[in-house]
Amino acid sequence: MNRNNDQISSAQLAFTLAITMIGIGILSMPRTLVEKVGPDALFVVLGGIVIVVVLAFIISKLVTKFPKEGIVEFGNTLLGKFLGTVMALGLFAHFIFFTAIEVRMFGEIIKTYLLLHTPLEVLMISYLLTVVVVVRGGIEPFARMSQILFPIILISSAMAILPMIGELDFTHFLPVFRTPVLDLVKALPLMIFSFLGLELILLFSAFVKDTKNIAKNVMFSAGFTGLIYFVTVAVTIARFGLVETTHMIWPGLEIYKTIDIPGAFIENIQIYVLASWILSVLMTTVGVYYGASLTLSRIIKSPEQGFLAVLMLPVIYYLALMPDGLLQTLEFMDLFSNYLGTLYLVLVPIVLLGMSLFIKKKGGSKSE
Amino acid sequence: MNKLIAILVSLSILITGCWDKVEINKRIFVISMGIDKFEGQQFKSRENEIFPNFIPDRYKITFTYPNLALIVGDGAGEATHKITSTGININDIQKNLNTHLEGVISFDHIKLIVLGEEMAKDEELMKEVLDFIERSPEIGRRIHLMVAPGEAADILSTKLPQPIPLGLYVRDLMNKPTRAARSADADIGYILRNLHESDAAIVPRINSSKNEIVVAGAAVVKNYKMAGWLGEMETLYLMFMLDKVDTATGNVIVDKRILPILVSDSTTKMTVSKKEGRIHVAFNIEAEGSITQHGFALVGQTFDPKYIRRVEKDVEERLEKNIARTYKIIREKFGADLIQAGEYLRKKDPKVWDEVKDNWEEYFTKSQSEVNVRMKIRRVGVTR
């Protein structure tokens, strides 16, 4: 905020959000959906997309009311100093836990697929250091990196799906709508939590030059991310069938093991997809890590966030090492998204928007 | 100066994550693996008396891996190495072999897994092996799983005429465009999926003589163990039912003359329904083909639409009868839902599926079949 270059366009904001939303959730999403609703998984995805686009609209409405301000500032305005700070501290904790989970899952997946003998701690430390380098750069390098990396990740993953098309069996989605409606509704939160990262608008909107385009771009970003999820779930279930999808921990990654391009010099395409996924999860971590350090710097009214990012590193490292193993990490992830996720992705924006409307009316000052 | 130190320190931390560095020539890329049941004499050692709770060896595993040194041109000896070992399970053997081999065993490039017949018939071992394959992050889903009559180790000992590893040879054999439909078209992904969805799958049969490999016929796997063999022709007709025929040849007799017919394209539509308390499976097959040989100097006959229609009729009748017979064998002898009729019902007719799913095996064993073949002979070669 204090540096001259801390400005991004709303299109860049859309890129940063999309790349932050796509992280570790996408790999296990087909499994969790099929476990809950069987062949109707795609309808849950569609329902989730609709809800999230509406949420994106609500959040953008809220932030456009306070141009050049982040949630810490307008939270104080709306909730009062004390409640506003509590809310901001909660948001800080939310991002810290989020980062820790991303780091741990990154370590687990790399250890399973790529570096089998490297200690988890080493994987996580070197990963965290890389993340901190980007975070210290601030919003602009992050936004530009997203802009460059997003198409690369998208195109490489999409290309890898192409050889699979002939073998997809879409009858796996039959029978349609045999799942009780209640189950479908119950599975919706699961889908919404795959869009965690969207709450970063609350902070990043302060940097956006063209405030009036935020809603449009953010909704597009959420919708596009939803489309990527939709394709991933569709392809995975069509390739593996219902039973096998539920047997795998990361079907979204395992799917690339089924590719065999005849005559190609590359034999295990999976490795290349994994590489592009690493970029994607790196950007997710950067996004939420940056969110955490930014929130803290705003709370303590520090002009710089870079040194806070470095100070936070041991905390995140410690938190990331807390779960005993993969199973407990997954449990923590569920807990995290159920409580903090609901709070900051759904409740806080809605309450704040309601309050801002209320205060405006009470004050009688009709702006715009 | 400070910056330089910072860069050096961060480099030394960031670039040294390489616990897993193994030079490529120190890797042992297993190309084919043979898994047999081990029932021989247990190795009695002094230690087994000290530790009486030891678990006896159950597997005999044979690995073949290419001689990388020879391939890059600075080595001697055989093109592929073979090593056999026994152990409690695959991981145990892998660890055992670390005391024999100087390289690191890697399954990243495995192409072929052959199961011995005895092993495939053992439900417990079969479940372990299938899980090992599914769980391993290294093993892809396009590799070929096959069952060998007798010992899998014998298959891996085959000396092929070409100096290429057996696994690659089998992959080429299975992927060529004119692949015979007599060998079951099933890779590990297909087998795992069908075992999950229908509890039954076919696994190609691999057989060898001294220096030849034959992939033809199939093993029927039901309830996670091998239930029996399907012969080459049975496999062919099953492939017709599964709509997996690319090319096939068959012979018909018209006017006492034996004519070879090349089926070049075939599509099958299966419908399953419940009629009068019984499951009714209908196959509607549309096939295209050509006559590749006819009698010498019999000009004109292959240009006669009536004659062609008679040939077509004969093909249709033969196929219909033979497919119906194969179906009968599958349901009566094996009771294995290899055609995924249950899966069809679950998807397309969930109401009926809810009625029958608890006694599905019984319903399937008593099911009826109906086969309709529509054959079109499109080409007759270059003579009329």
Short mmCIF file of C-alpha atoms in Angstrom, two decimals, chain A residues 112-119 122-123 125-127 129-130 133 167 169 171-172 174-176 178 238-244 247-248 254 257-260 267-268 270, chain B residues 10 13-14 16-20 104 108-109 111 133-142 168 171 175 187-190 192-193 196-197 343 346-351 354:
data_model
loop_
_atom_site.label_atom_id
_atom_site.label_comp_id
_atom_site.label_asym_id
_atom_site.label_seq_id
_atom_site.Cartn_x
_atom_site.Cartn_y
_atom_site.Cartn_z
CA THR A 112 4.53 -40.33 -1.89
CA TYR A 113 5.11 -39.73 -5.56
CA LEU A 114 8.48 -38.12 -6.16
CA LEU A 115 11.05 -38.01 -3.36
CA LEU A 116 10.48 -41.14 -1.38
CA HIS A 117 13.47 -40.96 0.89
CA THR A 118 13.80 -37.25 1.47
CA PRO A 119 12.68 -36.30 4.98
CA VAL A 122 13.46 -30.95 4.41
CA LEU A 123 10.76 -30.90 1.76
CA ILE A 125 11.46 -26.18 4.82
CA SER A 126 12.81 -25.75 1.31
CA TYR A 127 9.27 -25.29 0.03
CA LEU A 129 11.60 -20.75 1.99
CA THR A 130 10.68 -20.58 -1.69
CA VAL A 133 10.71 -15.33 -1.27
CA GLU A 167 -11.44 -44.11 -23.17
CA ASP A 169 -17.06 -43.90 -20.29
CA THR A 171 -22.26 -44.09 -18.48
CA HIS A 172 -20.60 -44.03 -15.06
CA LEU A 174 -25.95 -43.06 -14.68
CA PRO A 175 -28.44 -43.36 -13.08
CA VAL A 176 -29.14 -39.65 -12.79
CA ARG A 178 -31.19 -41.37 -7.69
CA ALA A 238 -15.59 -41.38 -16.41
CA ARG A 239 -12.19 -43.04 -16.45
CA PHE A 240 -12.18 -44.88 -13.14
CA GLY A 241 -15.81 -45.64 -12.45
CA LEU A 242 -17.48 -45.06 -9.12
CA VAL A 243 -15.92 -47.77 -7.00
CA GLU A 244 -12.32 -47.21 -7.96
CA HIS A 247 -10.52 -46.22 -3.41
CA MET A 248 -7.87 -43.70 -4.30
CA GLU A 254 -3.87 -40.93 -10.32
CA LYS A 257 -1.28 -42.72 -14.69
CA THR A 258 -3.82 -44.14 -17.10
CA ILE A 259 -2.30 -42.33 -20.04
CA ASP A 260 -0.14 -44.13 -22.50
CA GLU A 267 6.39 -42.56 -20.76
CA ASN A 268 5.08 -41.31 -17.44
CA GLN A 270 2.04 -38.16 -14.52
CA SER B 10 19.97 -19.88 0.75
CA ILE B 13 19.65 -24.84 1.81
CA LEU B 14 17.32 -24.67 -1.18
CA THR B 16 20.19 -29.62 -1.37
CA GLY B 17 16.91 -31.46 -1.03
CA CYS B 18 18.29 -34.40 -2.96
CA TRP B 19 18.05 -37.37 -0.65
CA ASP B 20 16.66 -39.38 -3.50
CA VAL B 104 17.91 -49.46 -6.75
CA ASP B 108 8.41 -46.85 -12.84
CA HIS B 109 8.81 -48.50 -16.21
CA LYS B 111 5.29 -53.10 -18.58
CA ILE B 133 -0.44 -52.88 -7.94
CA GLU B 134 -3.24 -50.46 -7.15
CA ARG B 135 -1.52 -48.90 -4.17
CA SER B 136 1.91 -48.43 -5.67
CA PRO B 137 2.57 -44.85 -6.73
CA GLU B 138 5.05 -46.15 -9.29
CA ILE B 139 3.04 -48.64 -11.28
CA GLY B 140 0.96 -47.13 -14.06
CA ARG B 141 -2.44 -48.30 -15.14
CA ARG B 142 -1.63 -49.11 -18.73
CA LEU B 168 8.06 -54.23 -24.39
CA ARG B 171 3.13 -54.27 -25.13
CA ASN B 175 -1.17 -52.48 -29.01
CA ASP B 187 -4.98 -53.80 -19.22
CA ILE B 188 -4.57 -53.41 -15.51
CA GLY B 189 -6.82 -50.37 -15.35
CA TYR B 190 -9.65 -52.27 -17.03
CA LEU B 192 -9.11 -53.34 -11.61
CA ARG B 193 -12.17 -51.36 -12.61
CA HIS B 196 -14.38 -53.27 -8.39
CA GLU B 197 -17.61 -52.76 -10.30
CA GLU B 343 -23.36 -52.65 -14.08
CA ARG B 346 -27.37 -50.36 -12.09
CA LYS B 347 -26.84 -47.51 -14.51
CA LYS B 348 -29.73 -47.76 -16.91
CA ASP B 349 -32.43 -49.48 -14.90
CA PRO B 350 -31.82 -48.81 -11.21
CA LYS B 351 -35.30 -49.99 -10.22
CA ASP B 354 -32.54 -52.78 -6.65
#
